[in-house]
């Protein structure tokens, strides 16, 4: 009788040990990244970088300041943001397409444009950002910063001739209550591309890239990886699941080779807190390697999803450095 009672406990203990060993294995692999994070002095911005900075600030101030909170509860503002995105991209010489879908009698708008590639067979690399904000916040960092970066990437990539086509996509409904639901804009779009048999080479989501701190202890992490990364939140992070490791390593390697700005990377099981916190998650659902570029949002930014997530909290100089680095990354991965 004692043996029979004891056996299930042993099995549970063994299962826990095996599970922990599995997690440690994947974490150790997932935190190994090529190259080294930059740790030197940041030189003053030159005129080219200064223009990127100024444009980023203008976009964020328009989206999170002039327009403000934008979601289906603030539907007019959500449409104003979409109109601003369309006008800005068209002013850069792009032709903008829209896909819409209905939610409670309202139309959610997905906007996208492509820089056509030359490779055969044709493939597409997607760079995306969500333009809605959470309820109760103007969303300067989350995610006017990502939208501003995507608008600027569209401008500074316009004269490139990629092998793989680059698609710039602006998604609605990333925030709750639509997050990781059937009505999340990026999931709707990903499935549309799948039905059209679009060959997707990979996806990069730009999510909260504007908040930085040089204060020790300003950076937090989910439990499994807290001891493996810096405690100072002055870096940009490249994050993906285990199936997106090759894409992630390729991107962070190029960023580190070409850009003087601190960077960290993690390719981890998607269920770990924070790993799937953006539109890249939607592309995992259709089997596409996809990563998020982020300042880590709530793990660093005390204003995340709050009413004081306003344009004055962002560091536009550092955002400009990140955006220019991402341009080099995108050029590399779409050759």
Short mmCIF file of C-alpha atoms in Angstrom, two decimals:
data_model
loop_
_atom_site.label_atom_id
_atom_site.label_comp_id
_atom_site.label_asym_id
_atom_site.label_seq_id
_atom_site.Cartn_x
_atom_site.Cartn_y
_atom_site.Cartn_z
CA UNK A 1 0.00 0.00 0.00
CA UNK A 2 2.79 2.44 0.89
CA UNK A 3 4.51 1.78 -2.44
CA UNK A 4 1.30 2.39 -4.38
CA UNK A 5 0.75 5.71 -2.62
CA UNK A 6 4.36 6.75 -3.08
CA UNK A 7 4.64 5.94 -6.77
CA UNK A 8 2.51 8.87 -8.12
CA UNK A 9 4.57 11.31 -6.05
CA UNK A 10 7.76 9.94 -7.57
CA UNK A 11 6.32 10.28 -11.05
CA UNK A 12 5.33 13.87 -10.37
CA UNK A 13 8.80 14.71 -9.06
CA UNK A 14 10.44 13.06 -12.08
CA UNK A 15 8.13 14.97 -14.44
CA UNK A 16 8.96 18.26 -12.74
CA UNK A 17 12.71 17.57 -12.94
CA UNK A 18 12.46 16.62 -16.62
CA UNK A 19 10.38 19.73 -17.34
CA UNK A 20 12.86 22.00 -15.60
CA UNK A 21 15.77 20.37 -17.41
CA UNK A 22 13.95 20.90 -20.73
CA UNK A 23 13.32 24.57 -19.89
CA UNK A 24 16.93 25.18 -18.83
CA UNK A 25 18.12 23.55 -22.06
CA UNK A 26 15.99 25.80 -24.27
CA UNK A 27 16.79 28.94 -22.28
CA UNK A 28 20.54 28.31 -22.52
CA UNK A 29 20.29 27.82 -26.27
CA UNK A 30 17.90 30.73 -26.68
CA UNK A 31 20.08 33.34 -25.01
CA UNK A 32 23.15 32.59 -27.11
CA UNK A 33 23.39 35.30 -29.73
CA UNK A 34 26.05 36.07 -32.34
CA UNK A 35 28.24 39.12 -31.85
CA UNK A 36 28.36 41.42 -28.83
CA UNK A 37 26.10 44.14 -27.61
CA UNK A 38 27.62 47.59 -28.15
CA UNK A 39 28.82 49.16 -24.91
CA UNK A 40 30.75 52.23 -26.04
CA UNK A 41 29.97 55.91 -26.17
CA UNK A 42 27.05 57.07 -28.32
CA UNK A 43 28.30 59.72 -30.75
CA UNK A 44 26.14 62.79 -31.46
CA UNK A 45 23.60 62.29 -34.25
CA UNK A 46 24.63 63.50 -37.67
CA UNK A 47 22.27 65.44 -39.97
CA UNK A 48 20.83 62.29 -41.57
CA UNK A 49 20.11 60.72 -38.19
CA UNK A 50 18.76 64.03 -36.94
CA UNK A 51 16.15 64.07 -39.68
CA UNK A 52 15.07 60.56 -38.72
CA UNK A 53 14.78 61.70 -35.09
CA UNK A 54 12.71 64.76 -35.99
CA UNK A 55 10.38 62.75 -38.21
CA UNK A 56 9.90 60.11 -35.51
CA UNK A 57 8.98 62.79 -33.01
CA UNK A 58 6.49 64.37 -35.41
CA UNK A 59 4.78 61.04 -36.04
CA UNK A 60 4.53 60.18 -32.34
CA UNK A 61 3.25 63.64 -31.40
CA UNK A 62 0.61 63.43 -34.12
CA UNK A 63 -0.57 59.92 -33.24
CA UNK A 64 -0.38 60.10 -29.44
CA UNK A 65 -0.76 63.85 -28.97
CA UNK A 66 -2.99 65.38 -31.65
CA UNK A 67 -5.04 62.21 -32.24
CA UNK A 68 -4.62 60.55 -28.84
CA UNK A 69 -6.26 57.34 -27.67
CA UNK A 70 -7.20 55.27 -30.72
CA UNK A 71 -9.16 52.03 -30.60
CA UNK A 72 -12.67 50.84 -31.40
CA UNK A 73 -13.96 52.68 -28.32
CA UNK A 74 -12.42 55.82 -29.83
CA UNK A 75 -13.31 54.90 -33.39
CA UNK A 76 -12.95 58.32 -35.00
CA UNK A 77 -9.43 58.62 -33.61
CA UNK A 78 -8.57 55.12 -34.84
CA UNK A 79 -9.64 56.14 -38.34
CA UNK A 80 -7.74 59.42 -38.07
CA UNK A 81 -4.60 57.41 -37.28
CA UNK A 82 -5.22 55.16 -40.29
CA UNK A 83 -5.73 58.21 -42.50
CA UNK A 84 -2.48 59.74 -41.22
CA UNK A 85 -0.60 56.53 -42.02
CA UNK A 86 -2.08 56.43 -45.51
CA UNK A 87 -1.26 60.08 -46.22
CA UNK A 88 2.28 59.74 -44.91
CA UNK A 89 3.08 56.62 -46.92
CA UNK A 90 1.53 58.09 -50.06
CA UNK A 91 3.63 61.24 -49.61
CA UNK A 92 6.69 58.93 -49.75
CA UNK A 93 5.57 57.58 -53.11
CA UNK A 94 3.91 54.36 -51.97
CA UNK A 95 0.62 52.95 -53.18
CA UNK A 96 -1.44 51.93 -50.14
CA UNK A 97 -3.88 49.02 -50.03
CA UNK A 98 -6.45 48.34 -47.34
CA UNK A 99 -8.16 45.26 -46.01
CA UNK A 100 -11.14 45.75 -43.71
CA UNK A 101 -13.10 43.44 -41.48
CA UNK A 102 -16.19 44.01 -39.33
CA UNK A 103 -16.32 44.12 -35.55
CA UNK A 104 -19.65 45.02 -33.95
CA UNK A 105 -20.71 47.06 -36.97
CA UNK A 106 -17.38 48.91 -37.24
CA UNK A 107 -14.73 48.41 -39.88
CA UNK A 108 -11.20 47.69 -38.73
CA UNK A 109 -8.62 48.80 -41.31
CA UNK A 110 -5.37 47.02 -42.15
CA UNK A 111 -3.09 49.20 -44.29
CA UNK A 112 -0.14 47.90 -46.27
CA UNK A 113 2.26 48.73 -49.06
CA UNK A 114 5.14 46.90 -50.71
CA UNK A 115 8.60 47.64 -52.00
CA UNK A 116 8.82 45.08 -54.79
CA UNK A 117 11.72 42.67 -54.86
CA UNK A 118 13.59 41.14 -57.77
CA UNK A 119 14.03 37.55 -56.60
CA UNK A 120 12.47 34.56 -58.33
CA UNK A 121 10.44 32.84 -57.04
CA UNK A 122 8.91 35.84 -55.35
CA UNK A 123 9.02 36.05 -51.56
CA UNK A 124 7.91 38.74 -49.10
CA UNK A 125 9.40 39.92 -45.82
CA UNK A 126 6.85 41.68 -43.61
CA UNK A 127 7.63 44.57 -41.28
CA UNK A 128 4.62 45.51 -39.19
CA UNK A 129 3.35 47.60 -36.29
CA UNK A 130 -0.04 48.06 -34.64
CA UNK A 131 -1.50 51.54 -34.63
CA UNK A 132 -4.21 51.12 -31.99
CA UNK A 133 -3.63 52.02 -28.35
CA UNK A 134 -4.91 50.30 -25.23
CA UNK A 135 -8.04 51.65 -23.55
CA UNK A 136 -7.21 54.59 -21.31
CA UNK A 137 -3.87 55.56 -22.87
CA UNK A 138 -2.70 57.78 -25.75
CA UNK A 139 -0.11 55.09 -26.49
CA UNK A 140 2.99 57.11 -27.32
CA UNK A 141 5.38 54.24 -26.77
CA UNK A 142 2.73 51.54 -27.20
CA UNK A 143 2.62 51.78 -30.09
CA UNK A 144 2.99 55.15 -31.78
CA UNK A 145 6.74 54.53 -31.48
CA UNK A 146 6.50 51.37 -33.58
CA UNK A 147 4.27 53.05 -36.16
CA UNK A 148 6.62 56.04 -36.37
CA UNK A 149 9.55 53.68 -36.91
CA UNK A 150 7.68 51.84 -39.65
CA UNK A 151 6.79 55.10 -41.40
CA UNK A 152 10.43 56.20 -41.29
CA UNK A 153 11.66 52.81 -42.49
CA UNK A 154 9.33 53.19 -45.44
CA UNK A 155 10.94 56.54 -46.23
CA UNK A 156 14.59 55.53 -45.88
CA UNK A 157 14.16 52.19 -47.66
CA UNK A 158 12.26 53.65 -50.62
CA UNK A 159 15.25 53.76 -52.94
CA UNK A 160 16.52 50.29 -52.07
CA UNK A 161 16.25 47.42 -54.57
CA UNK A 162 15.62 44.35 -52.42
CA UNK A 163 15.69 40.79 -53.68
CA UNK A 164 12.87 39.78 -51.35
CA UNK A 165 9.87 42.14 -51.43
CA UNK A 166 9.36 44.24 -48.30
CA UNK A 167 5.78 44.69 -47.14
CA UNK A 168 5.02 47.45 -44.62
CA UNK A 169 1.85 46.62 -42.68
CA UNK A 170 -0.07 48.67 -40.11
CA UNK A 171 -2.41 46.60 -37.95
CA UNK A 172 -5.46 47.50 -35.83
CA UNK A 173 -6.68 45.65 -32.74
CA UNK A 174 -3.49 44.34 -31.20
CA UNK A 175 -4.51 45.55 -27.77
CA UNK A 176 -7.03 43.87 -25.41
CA UNK A 177 -9.76 42.70 -25.73
CA UNK A 178 -8.57 41.57 -29.18
CA UNK A 179 -5.04 40.51 -28.26
CA UNK A 180 -4.34 36.93 -29.44
CA UNK A 181 -7.97 36.53 -30.52
CA UNK A 182 -9.62 35.83 -33.86
CA UNK A 183 -10.23 39.59 -34.26
CA UNK A 184 -6.62 40.66 -33.81
CA UNK A 185 -5.73 42.59 -36.97
CA UNK A 186 -2.43 40.85 -37.62
CA UNK A 187 -3.98 37.39 -37.29
CA UNK A 188 -6.74 38.32 -39.74
CA UNK A 189 -4.11 39.56 -42.19
CA UNK A 190 -1.75 36.61 -41.71
CA UNK A 191 -4.53 34.19 -42.55
CA UNK A 192 -5.49 36.24 -45.60
CA UNK A 193 -1.92 35.98 -46.88
CA UNK A 194 -1.94 32.25 -46.19
CA UNK A 195 -5.15 31.79 -48.20
CA UNK A 196 -3.56 33.72 -51.08
CA UNK A 197 -0.49 31.46 -50.95
CA UNK A 198 1.84 34.42 -50.42
CA UNK A 199 5.36 33.11 -49.80
CA UNK A 200 6.45 34.86 -46.58
CA UNK A 201 10.18 34.83 -45.85
CA UNK A 202 9.73 36.16 -42.32
CA UNK A 203 8.13 38.87 -40.22
CA UNK A 204 9.41 41.62 -37.93
CA UNK A 205 7.06 43.38 -35.50
CA UNK A 206 8.01 46.82 -34.18
CA UNK A 207 6.59 47.08 -30.67
CA UNK A 208 7.32 49.85 -28.14
CA UNK A 209 10.81 50.97 -29.15
CA UNK A 210 11.06 54.42 -27.52
CA UNK A 211 11.70 54.08 -23.78
CA UNK A 212 15.25 53.78 -22.41
CA UNK A 213 16.88 54.22 -19.02
CA UNK A 214 20.51 54.30 -17.84
CA UNK A 215 19.45 53.64 -14.25
CA UNK A 216 20.69 50.40 -12.68
CA UNK A 217 17.73 48.16 -11.90
CA UNK A 218 15.47 49.77 -14.51
CA UNK A 219 15.14 46.50 -16.46
CA UNK A 220 13.08 43.47 -15.40
CA UNK A 221 12.53 40.08 -17.06
CA UNK A 222 10.24 37.06 -16.84
CA UNK A 223 11.37 34.55 -14.24
CA UNK A 224 13.39 32.03 -16.31
CA UNK A 225 15.85 34.54 -17.77
CA UNK A 226 16.25 37.27 -15.16
CA UNK A 227 19.84 36.40 -14.27
CA UNK A 228 21.05 36.21 -17.87
CA UNK A 229 20.64 39.80 -19.04
CA UNK A 230 21.61 43.34 -17.98
CA UNK A 231 19.69 45.14 -15.21
CA UNK A 232 19.86 48.47 -17.04
CA UNK A 233 17.17 49.18 -19.62
CA UNK A 234 19.28 50.99 -22.22
CA UNK A 235 19.13 48.40 -25.03
CA UNK A 236 16.84 47.30 -27.84
CA UNK A 237 15.70 43.68 -27.73
CA UNK A 238 15.16 41.13 -30.50
CA UNK A 239 12.70 38.47 -29.31
CA UNK A 240 11.26 35.35 -30.94
CA UNK A 241 10.17 31.79 -30.34
CA UNK A 242 12.40 28.76 -30.82
CA UNK A 243 11.23 28.21 -34.41
CA UNK A 244 12.28 31.77 -35.31
CA UNK A 245 15.82 31.43 -33.95
CA UNK A 246 17.61 31.52 -37.31
CA UNK A 247 15.85 34.72 -38.38
CA UNK A 248 16.44 36.32 -34.99
CA UNK A 249 20.13 35.48 -34.94
CA UNK A 250 20.55 36.75 -38.49
CA UNK A 251 18.88 40.05 -37.55
CA UNK A 252 20.74 40.71 -34.31
CA UNK A 253 24.07 39.73 -35.86
CA UNK A 254 23.64 42.35 -38.58
CA UNK A 255 22.46 44.95 -36.07
CA UNK A 256 25.52 44.39 -33.89
CA UNK A 257 27.90 44.45 -36.84
CA UNK A 258 26.62 47.74 -38.20
CA UNK A 259 25.04 49.75 -35.38
CA UNK A 260 26.56 51.37 -32.30
CA UNK A 261 23.68 50.76 -29.93
CA UNK A 262 23.18 48.19 -27.13
CA UNK A 263 21.17 45.13 -28.12
CA UNK A 264 20.04 41.87 -26.55
CA UNK A 265 18.33 38.84 -28.05
CA UNK A 266 16.26 35.88 -26.90
CA UNK A 267 14.80 32.92 -28.79
CA UNK A 268 12.62 31.18 -26.23
CA UNK A 269 9.54 28.97 -25.94
CA UNK A 270 6.58 31.09 -26.97
CA UNK A 271 4.64 30.47 -23.75
CA UNK A 272 7.17 32.37 -21.63
CA UNK A 273 5.72 35.69 -20.49
CA UNK A 274 6.38 38.49 -22.95
CA UNK A 275 7.82 36.39 -25.80
CA UNK A 276 4.58 36.55 -27.82
CA UNK A 277 3.45 40.04 -26.81
CA UNK A 278 2.92 41.53 -30.27
CA UNK A 279 1.85 40.94 -33.84
CA UNK A 280 4.67 38.48 -34.58
CA UNK A 281 2.60 35.96 -32.58
CA UNK A 282 -0.01 35.96 -35.35
CA UNK A 283 2.53 34.83 -37.93
CA UNK A 284 3.63 31.96 -35.71
CA UNK A 285 0.06 30.70 -36.05
CA UNK A 286 0.58 30.18 -39.79
CA UNK A 287 4.06 28.69 -39.46
CA UNK A 288 6.09 31.80 -40.40
CA UNK A 289 9.31 32.71 -38.53
CA UNK A 290 8.62 36.03 -36.86
CA UNK A 291 10.36 38.25 -34.30
CA UNK A 292 9.61 41.31 -32.22
CA UNK A 293 11.89 44.33 -31.88
CA UNK A 294 11.10 46.07 -28.60
CA UNK A 295 12.31 48.05 -25.61
CA UNK A 296 10.55 45.26 -23.61
CA UNK A 297 7.47 47.38 -22.82
CA UNK A 298 6.11 46.66 -19.32
CA UNK A 299 9.36 45.01 -18.25
CA UNK A 300 10.95 48.47 -18.40
CA UNK A 301 8.51 51.26 -19.16
CA UNK A 302 6.57 52.40 -16.04
CA UNK A 303 4.07 54.25 -18.25
CA UNK A 304 3.04 51.21 -20.32
CA UNK A 305 -0.75 51.01 -20.77
CA UNK A 306 -1.25 54.09 -18.60
CA UNK A 307 -2.63 57.55 -19.22
CA UNK A 308 0.87 59.05 -18.96
CA UNK A 309 2.28 57.10 -21.93
CA UNK A 310 2.77 60.45 -23.65
CA UNK A 311 5.19 61.70 -26.33
CA UNK A 312 7.46 63.51 -23.84
CA UNK A 313 8.51 60.19 -22.26
CA UNK A 314 10.31 58.88 -25.35
CA UNK A 315 13.99 59.17 -26.27
CA UNK A 316 13.92 60.13 -29.94
CA UNK A 317 17.71 60.22 -30.35
CA UNK A 318 17.93 56.58 -29.34
CA UNK A 319 14.91 55.68 -31.44
CA UNK A 320 16.66 57.18 -34.47
CA UNK A 321 19.73 55.01 -33.89
CA UNK A 322 17.54 51.91 -33.61
CA UNK A 323 15.58 52.74 -36.77
CA UNK A 324 18.73 53.28 -38.80
CA UNK A 325 20.09 49.98 -37.48
CA UNK A 326 16.87 48.22 -38.46
CA UNK A 327 17.15 49.63 -41.94
CA UNK A 328 20.52 47.89 -42.30
CA UNK A 329 19.05 44.68 -40.89
CA UNK A 330 16.13 44.70 -43.33
CA UNK A 331 18.40 45.41 -46.29
CA UNK A 332 20.53 42.43 -45.27
CA UNK A 333 17.73 39.92 -44.75
CA UNK A 334 15.99 40.87 -48.01
CA UNK A 335 19.05 40.64 -50.29
#
